[in-house]
Amino acid sequence: MTEQTTGSIVLKKGREKPLVNRHPWIFSGAIQRVVSRPGPGDLVDVQAANGDWLACAYYNPQSQIPGRVLSWNADQPIDETFWQQRLQTAFAGRDALQLGPQTSAYRLVNAESDGLPGLVVDQYNDFLVVQCLTLGIDRRKEMLFDLLTTLRTPAGIIERSDVEVRHKEGLPELAGVRRGQAPPNRITILENGHRFQASLLEGHKTGLYLDQRENRALVGQPRFMAGREVLNLFAYTGGFAVYAAAAGASAIVNVDSSADLLAQAQHNLVLNGHNTRPGDEYLNADAFQLLRRYRDSGRQFDTIILDPPKFAHSKGDVERACRGYKDLNWLAMRLTRPGGHLATFSCSGLVSADLFQKVLFGAAIDAGRDAQILYQMGQAADHPIALTFPESAYLKGFLLRVL
Ligand code: SAH
């Protein structure tokens, strides 16, 4: 069935440029008027002030982003074939990455950057985990679950729409099994040949931080790990720790504010057959406080991994977030032995790579240490960034050599 538009959004004069350049968001501030009272989630035509047709979008009057574009082609019917083709194009992109058979968990659909605003789909073995981030997608999710069932024949589909951004769309947080069977409590997936257990119903995000896969492989090489004392801050379920152990780290100190997650990290190391090294530790602690204690006691490490949660949730948070990043990083630099390495990350989309680099520069000055960028890192290729939508570049990292 082809969905028809039930109204239109007319933009203010001069505000059509981003749309012409295929940016998929229509901000409330750019809207002159909404014509014919479209309902929440309905399709709308987007028009320039002079009446030119620009795009077809779905509509949410409650959101700061009332329109998200589905198509820039006036002749494109929005029907099941449309959704199917968008999904299949996204799947083909992942096939082209040739992640298997060493990797069995990866992002299949990365929302706006795959032409499917508000929809995230991650594959974990034969299960799919879906996040519906917007009202437009939430309204259409049963159809999408059916399509995903037909196209991928998963063992089950789990919805993990228990994310804060849904509040900005006027939606509640939801999670549950939506099609097929429930996943086991812990599913064991492969990542670059390493085994990881994930809880698809309760883990962070959709279970694991899949976006760090390539960075774990880079940082987890023997040249940064073999024979090294490693400090793995914000360890979660031991993503970086498993790579560090495989690459011959001499000791790994894992730090997280959750004891349960640390237990899972330890379990993941065992699962990969890594014996406990005498210096291994699992510290249920606040990373900020622990770094200060180590500074006071003069403790140092050869390789430090710093992968904190998102600090900046809105524009007003950016300054405070940068202070947080600077605090962690100047301490971490002080704790790095001369010639050692610091892999440092920010997953705050609002903190650009440029800004993050400036923060690191300030941190190095304060720490009294010289540091060099060996590698700049981003999100793994299964989390692509549409050139027309730079907002989807949220993860950035630097692998530094600290002198
Ligand atoms: N590096 C991990 C992902 C880290 S996610 C991986 O590759 O899988 C961020 C982690 O930081 C979460 O596990 C969270 O429990 C932990 N965390 C949040 N605030 C913290 C704090 N102040 N101190 C220590 N850990 C914290």
Coordinates of C-alpha atoms and ligand atoms in Angstrom, one line a residue:
M1 CA 0.0 0.0 0.0
T2 CA 1.3 3.4 -0.9
E3 CA 1.2 6.0 1.9
Q4 CA 0.0 9.4 0.8
T5 CA 1.1 12.7 2.3
T6 CA -1.5 14.3 4.5
G7 CA -0.1 17.8 4.6
S8 CA 3.0 19.9 3.9
I9 CA 5.7 21.7 5.7
V10 CA 6.6 25.1 4.1
L11 CA 10.0 26.3 5.0
K12 CA 11.0 29.9 5.8
K13 CA 12.5 31.9 3.0
G14 CA 16.2 31.0 2.5
R15 CA 16.0 27.9 4.7
E16 CA 15.8 25.4 1.9
K17 CA 19.6 25.1 1.3
P18 CA 20.2 22.1 3.7
L19 CA 17.3 20.3 2.1
V20 CA 18.5 20.9 -1.4
N21 CA 21.8 19.5 -0.2
R22 CA 20.0 16.4 1.0
H23 CA 20.4 17.0 4.8
P24 CA 17.5 14.8 6.2
W25 CA 16.5 17.0 9.2
I26 CA 13.9 19.8 9.2
F27 CA 14.3 21.9 12.3
S28 CA 11.3 23.6 13.8
G29 CA 13.1 26.9 13.5
A30 CA 13.2 26.5 9.7
I31 CA 9.5 26.0 9.3
Q32 CA 7.2 28.9 8.2
R33 CA 4.0 26.9 8.4
V34 CA 2.4 23.5 8.4
V35 CA -0.4 23.1 6.0
S36 CA -3.5 20.8 6.3
R37 CA -2.8 19.6 9.8
P38 CA -0.9 16.4 9.2
G39 CA -1.2 13.9 12.1
P40 CA 1.8 12.7 14.2
G41 CA 3.9 10.3 12.1
D42 CA 2.2 11.1 8.8
L43 CA 4.0 11.7 5.6
V44 CA 4.3 15.4 4.5
D45 CA 5.6 17.2 1.5
V46 CA 8.3 19.6 2.2
Q47 CA 8.2 22.9 0.2
A48 CA 10.5 25.9 -0.1
A49 CA 9.0 29.3 0.6
N50 CA 8.4 29.8 -3.1
G51 CA 6.4 26.6 -3.3
D52 CA 9.0 24.3 -4.8
W53 CA 8.7 20.7 -3.8
L54 CA 11.8 19.6 -2.0
A55 CA 11.3 16.3 -0.3
C56 CA 8.9 13.8 1.4
A57 CA 9.3 13.5 5.1
Y58 CA 7.6 12.0 8.1
Y59 CA 6.2 14.4 10.6
N60 CA 6.2 14.8 14.4
P61 CA 4.8 18.1 15.7
Q62 CA 6.2 17.3 19.2
S63 CA 9.8 17.1 18.1
Q64 CA 12.4 19.9 17.7
I65 CA 13.0 18.1 14.4
P66 CA 9.4 17.9 13.1
G67 CA 10.4 16.5 9.8
R68 CA 12.8 13.7 8.7
V69 CA 13.3 13.1 5.0
L70 CA 12.5 9.8 3.5
S71 CA 12.9 10.7 -0.2
W72 CA 14.1 13.6 -2.4
N73 CA 12.3 12.1 -5.4
A74 CA 8.8 13.4 -6.1
D75 CA 8.0 10.3 -8.1
Q76 CA 9.0 7.8 -5.3
P77 CA 6.0 6.1 -3.8
I78 CA 6.5 5.4 -0.1
D79 CA 5.3 1.8 0.0
E80 CA 6.6 -1.5 1.2
T81 CA 8.9 -1.8 -1.8
F82 CA 10.5 1.6 -0.7
W83 CA 11.2 0.3 2.8
Q84 CA 12.4 -3.1 1.4
Q85 CA 14.8 -1.4 -1.0
R86 CA 16.3 0.9 1.6
L87 CA 16.8 -2.1 3.9
Q88 CA 18.4 -4.2 1.2
T89 CA 20.7 -1.4 0.2
A90 CA 21.9 -1.2 3.8
F91 CA 22.3 -5.0 4.0
A92 CA 24.3 -5.0 0.8
G93 CA 26.6 -2.4 2.3
R94 CA 27.4 -4.7 5.2
D95 CA 27.9 -7.7 2.9
A96 CA 30.4 -5.6 1.0
L97 CA 32.4 -5.1 4.2
Q98 CA 33.0 -8.9 4.4
L99 CA 33.0 -9.0 8.2
G100 CA 32.2 -12.7 8.4
P101 CA 32.9 -15.4 9.5
Q102 CA 35.2 -13.9 12.1
T103 CA 32.6 -11.3 13.2
S104 CA 28.9 -12.2 13.8
A105 CA 27.7 -9.0 15.5
Y106 CA 27.5 -5.8 13.5
R107 CA 25.2 -2.9 12.6
L108 CA 22.9 -3.6 9.6
V109 CA 21.1 -0.3 9.5
N110 CA 22.5 3.0 10.7
A111 CA 19.5 5.3 10.6
E112 CA 19.8 8.5 8.6
S113 CA 23.1 7.5 7.1
D114 CA 21.4 4.5 5.5
G115 CA 18.4 6.6 4.3
L116 CA 16.3 5.2 7.2
P117 CA 16.0 8.1 9.7
G118 CA 15.4 6.9 13.2
L119 CA 15.9 3.2 12.5
V120 CA 18.8 1.2 13.9
V121 CA 19.2 -2.6 13.3
D122 CA 22.0 -4.6 14.7
Q123 CA 22.7 -8.3 13.9
Y124 CA 23.9 -10.6 16.7
N125 CA 24.3 -14.1 15.3
D126 CA 20.8 -14.9 14.0
F127 CA 19.0 -12.4 16.2
L128 CA 18.2 -8.8 15.2
V129 CA 18.1 -6.0 17.7
V130 CA 16.1 -2.9 16.6
Q131 CA 16.0 0.6 18.0
C132 CA 13.1 2.9 16.9
L133 CA 14.3 6.3 17.7
T134 CA 11.6 8.5 16.2
L135 CA 7.8 8.6 16.1
G136 CA 7.9 8.2 12.3
I137 CA 9.6 4.8 12.7
D138 CA 7.7 3.8 15.8
R139 CA 4.5 4.2 13.8
R140 CA 5.8 1.9 11.1
K141 CA 7.6 -0.6 13.2
E142 CA 5.3 -3.6 12.9
M143 CA 5.6 -3.4 9.1
L144 CA 9.4 -3.1 9.5
F145 CA 9.6 -6.1 11.9
D146 CA 7.6 -8.1 9.3
L147 CA 9.9 -7.0 6.5
L148 CA 13.0 -7.8 8.6
T149 CA 11.5 -11.2 9.3
T150 CA 11.0 -11.9 5.6
L151 CA 14.3 -10.5 4.4
R152 CA 16.7 -12.0 7.1
T153 CA 14.7 -14.9 8.6
P154 CA 16.1 -14.1 12.1
A155 CA 15.6 -16.5 15.1
G156 CA 14.1 -13.5 16.8
I157 CA 13.7 -9.7 16.7
I158 CA 14.3 -7.8 19.9
E159 CA 13.2 -4.2 20.3
R160 CA 15.6 -2.0 22.4
S161 CA 13.8 1.3 22.2
D162 CA 14.7 2.0 25.8
V163 CA 16.7 5.1 24.9
E164 CA 16.4 8.6 26.2
V165 CA 16.2 10.3 22.8
R166 CA 12.7 8.8 22.5
H167 CA 11.5 11.4 25.1
K168 CA 12.4 14.2 22.7
E169 CA 10.0 12.6 20.3
G170 CA 7.3 12.3 22.9
L171 CA 7.7 8.5 23.1
P172 CA 8.1 6.2 26.1
E173 CA 11.0 3.8 26.5
L174 CA 10.2 0.2 25.4
A175 CA 12.0 -3.1 25.2
G176 CA 11.0 -6.7 24.5
V177 CA 10.9 -9.6 22.1
R178 CA 8.8 -8.6 19.0
R179 CA 9.1 -11.6 16.6
G180 CA 10.3 -15.2 16.9
Q181 CA 12.0 -16.6 19.9
A182 CA 13.5 -14.8 22.9
P183 CA 17.4 -14.7 22.8
P184 CA 19.3 -16.7 25.5
N185 CA 20.2 -14.6 28.5
R186 CA 23.7 -14.3 27.2
I187 CA 24.3 -14.8 23.5
T188 CA 27.9 -15.6 22.5
I189 CA 29.0 -13.6 19.4
L190 CA 32.3 -13.5 17.5
E191 CA 34.2 -10.2 17.0
N192 CA 37.4 -10.5 14.9
G193 CA 37.6 -14.1 16.1
H194 CA 37.2 -13.2 19.8
R195 CA 34.2 -14.5 21.7
F196 CA 31.9 -12.1 23.6
Q197 CA 28.8 -12.7 25.6
A198 CA 26.1 -10.1 25.2
S199 CA 22.7 -9.6 26.8
L200 CA 20.5 -8.3 24.0
L201 CA 17.6 -7.4 26.4
E202 CA 19.7 -5.7 29.1
G203 CA 23.1 -4.7 27.8
H204 CA 24.0 -1.1 27.0
K205 CA 22.9 0.0 23.5
T206 CA 21.8 -3.2 21.7
G207 CA 24.1 -5.4 23.8
L208 CA 27.7 -4.4 22.9
Y209 CA 29.6 -1.3 21.8
L210 CA 29.9 -2.6 18.2
D211 CA 31.1 0.8 17.1
Q212 CA 34.5 0.2 18.7
R213 CA 35.2 -3.0 16.9
E214 CA 37.9 -1.6 14.6
N215 CA 39.4 0.5 17.3
R216 CA 39.7 -2.6 19.6
A217 CA 41.5 -4.3 16.7
L218 CA 43.9 -1.4 16.2
V219 CA 44.7 -0.6 19.8
G220 CA 44.7 -4.3 20.7
Q221 CA 47.8 -5.1 18.5
P222 CA 50.8 -6.7 20.1
R223 CA 52.9 -3.6 19.3
F224 CA 50.8 -1.7 21.8
M225 CA 50.0 -4.6 24.2
A226 CA 52.6 -7.3 24.3
G227 CA 54.4 -7.4 27.6
R228 CA 52.6 -4.1 28.6
E229 CA 50.8 -3.2 31.8
V230 CA 47.4 -2.0 30.6
L231 CA 44.9 0.2 32.3
N232 CA 41.4 -0.3 30.8
L233 CA 39.2 2.5 32.0
F234 CA 35.4 2.2 31.5
A235 CA 35.9 -1.5 30.8
Y236 CA 32.2 -2.4 30.2
T237 CA 32.2 -6.2 29.4
G238 CA 35.9 -6.2 28.6
G239 CA 35.9 -5.4 24.9
F240 CA 39.4 -3.9 24.9
A241 CA 40.6 -6.3 27.6
V242 CA 40.0 -9.4 25.5
Y243 CA 42.1 -8.0 22.7
A244 CA 44.8 -6.9 25.1
A245 CA 45.0 -10.4 26.6
A246 CA 45.1 -12.0 23.2
A247 CA 48.0 -9.7 22.2
G248 CA 50.0 -10.6 25.2
A249 CA 49.5 -7.9 27.8
S250 CA 51.4 -8.7 31.0
A251 CA 48.7 -7.3 33.2
I252 CA 45.3 -5.7 32.7
V253 CA 43.6 -3.4 35.2
N254 CA 39.9 -3.1 34.4
V255 CA 37.9 -0.3 35.9
D256 CA 34.2 0.2 35.8
S257 CA 31.5 1.7 38.0
S258 CA 29.4 -1.5 37.7
A259 CA 30.5 -4.7 39.5
D260 CA 28.2 -6.8 37.4
L261 CA 29.8 -5.5 34.2
L262 CA 33.3 -6.3 35.6
A263 CA 32.2 -9.8 36.3
Q264 CA 31.1 -10.1 32.7
A265 CA 34.4 -8.7 31.6
Q266 CA 36.2 -11.3 33.6
H267 CA 33.9 -14.0 32.2
N268 CA 34.7 -12.9 28.6
L269 CA 38.4 -13.2 29.2
V270 CA 37.9 -16.8 30.5
L271 CA 35.6 -17.5 27.5
N272 CA 38.6 -16.8 25.2
G273 CA 40.9 -19.0 27.1
H274 CA 43.0 -16.3 28.6
N275 CA 44.5 -17.2 31.9
T276 CA 44.4 -14.6 34.6
R277 CA 47.7 -12.8 34.7
P278 CA 49.1 -12.2 38.2
G279 CA 48.7 -8.4 37.9
D280 CA 45.1 -8.5 36.6
E281 CA 42.6 -6.5 38.6
Y282 CA 38.9 -5.8 38.3
L283 CA 38.2 -2.5 40.1
N284 CA 34.7 -1.4 40.8
A285 CA 35.5 2.3 41.1
D286 CA 34.9 5.8 39.7
A287 CA 37.5 6.4 37.0
F288 CA 38.0 10.0 38.0
Q289 CA 38.7 9.2 41.6
L290 CA 40.9 6.2 40.8
L291 CA 43.1 8.2 38.4
R292 CA 43.7 10.7 41.2
R293 CA 44.6 7.9 43.6
Y294 CA 47.0 6.5 41.1
R295 CA 48.5 10.0 40.5
D296 CA 49.0 10.4 44.3
S297 CA 50.6 7.0 44.6
G298 CA 52.8 7.4 41.5
R299 CA 51.4 4.3 39.8
Q300 CA 52.1 4.1 36.0
F301 CA 51.0 2.0 33.0
D302 CA 52.4 1.3 29.5
T303 CA 49.1 1.5 27.7
I304 CA 45.9 3.2 28.8
I305 CA 42.5 2.9 27.3
L306 CA 40.0 5.7 28.1
D307 CA 36.5 5.1 26.7
P308 CA 34.0 7.0 28.8
P309 CA 30.3 7.2 28.3
K310 CA 28.7 10.1 26.4
F311 CA 29.3 13.3 28.4
A312 CA 27.5 15.9 26.2
H313 CA 23.8 15.3 25.7
S314 CA 22.8 18.8 24.5
K315 CA 24.7 21.9 23.2
G316 CA 24.6 23.3 26.7
D317 CA 26.6 20.4 28.0
V318 CA 29.6 20.7 25.7
E319 CA 31.7 22.9 27.9
R320 CA 31.2 20.8 31.0
A321 CA 31.8 17.7 28.8
C322 CA 35.1 19.1 27.6
R323 CA 36.2 19.8 31.2
G324 CA 35.4 16.1 32.0
Y325 CA 37.4 14.9 29.0
K326 CA 40.3 17.2 29.9
D327 CA 40.3 16.0 33.5
L328 CA 40.4 12.3 32.6
N329 CA 43.0 12.8 29.9
W330 CA 45.5 15.0 31.7
L331 CA 45.5 12.4 34.5
A332 CA 45.8 9.5 32.1
M333 CA 48.7 11.2 30.4
R334 CA 50.5 11.6 33.7
L335 CA 50.0 7.9 34.4
T336 CA 51.4 6.8 31.0
R337 CA 55.1 5.7 31.2
P338 CA 57.3 7.7 28.8
G339 CA 57.0 6.1 25.3
G340 CA 53.7 4.5 26.3
H341 CA 50.4 4.8 24.6
L342 CA 47.0 6.3 25.4
A343 CA 43.9 5.3 23.4
T344 CA 41.4 8.0 24.2
F345 CA 37.8 8.3 23.0
S346 CA 34.8 10.6 23.0
C347 CA 31.4 9.3 21.9
S348 CA 29.7 12.7 22.3
G349 CA 28.5 13.7 18.9
L350 CA 28.4 17.3 19.9
V351 CA 32.1 17.3 20.6
S352 CA 33.8 17.3 17.2
A353 CA 37.1 15.6 16.5
D354 CA 38.7 19.0 16.2
L355 CA 37.4 20.1 19.6
F356 CA 38.4 16.8 21.2
Q357 CA 41.9 17.2 19.8
K358 CA 42.1 20.7 21.3
V359 CA 41.0 19.3 24.7
L360 CA 43.8 16.7 24.4
F361 CA 46.3 19.4 23.6
G362 CA 45.2 21.3 26.8
A363 CA 45.4 18.0 28.8
A364 CA 49.0 17.4 27.5
I365 CA 50.1 20.9 28.5
D366 CA 48.6 20.5 32.0
A367 CA 50.2 17.1 32.4
G368 CA 53.5 18.5 31.3
R369 CA 53.9 15.8 28.7
D370 CA 54.5 15.8 25.0
A371 CA 52.2 13.5 23.0
Q372 CA 51.9 12.6 19.3
I373 CA 48.9 11.4 17.4
L374 CA 49.7 8.0 15.8
Y375 CA 46.1 7.2 14.7
Q376 CA 42.8 9.0 14.5
M377 CA 39.9 6.7 15.0
G378 CA 36.2 6.8 14.4
Q379 CA 33.2 4.5 14.4
A380 CA 33.5 1.1 12.6
A381 CA 32.5 1.0 8.9
D382 CA 29.3 -0.8 9.7
H383 CA 28.3 2.5 11.3
P384 CA 28.8 4.6 8.2
I385 CA 28.4 8.4 8.0
A386 CA 26.5 9.9 5.1
L387 CA 28.4 12.8 3.7
T388 CA 25.2 14.8 3.7
F389 CA 24.7 14.0 7.4
P390 CA 27.9 14.7 9.3
E391 CA 25.9 14.7 12.6
S392 CA 26.1 10.9 12.5
A393 CA 29.9 11.0 13.2
Y394 CA 29.8 10.7 16.9
L395 CA 32.6 8.4 17.9
K396 CA 36.2 9.8 17.7
G397 CA 39.4 8.6 19.2
F398 CA 43.1 9.2 19.2
L399 CA 45.9 6.7 19.7
L400 CA 48.6 8.8 21.3
R401 CA 52.2 8.1 22.0
V402 CA 53.0 9.9 25.3
L403 CA 56.6 11.0 25.7
Ligands
SAH1 N1 35.2 0.2 26.2 C1 33.9 -0.5 26.3 C2 32.7 0.4 26.3 C3 32.7 1.4 27.5 S1 31.1 2.0 27.8 C4 33.9 -1.5 25.2 O1 34.7 -1.5 24.3 O2 33.0 -2.4 25.2 C5 31.3 3.0 29.2 C6 31.4 2.2 30.5 O3 31.8 3.2 31.5 C7 30.2 1.5 31.1 O4 30.4 0.2 31.3 C8 29.8 2.2 32.4 O5 29.4 1.3 33.4 C9 31.2 2.8 32.8 N2 31.2 4.0 33.6 C10 30.3 5.1 33.5 N3 30.8 6.1 34.4 C11 31.9 5.6 35.0 C12 32.8 6.2 36.0 N4 32.6 7.4 36.5 N5 33.8 5.4 36.4 C13 34.0 4.2 35.9 N6 33.2 3.6 35.0 C14 32.1 4.3 34.5

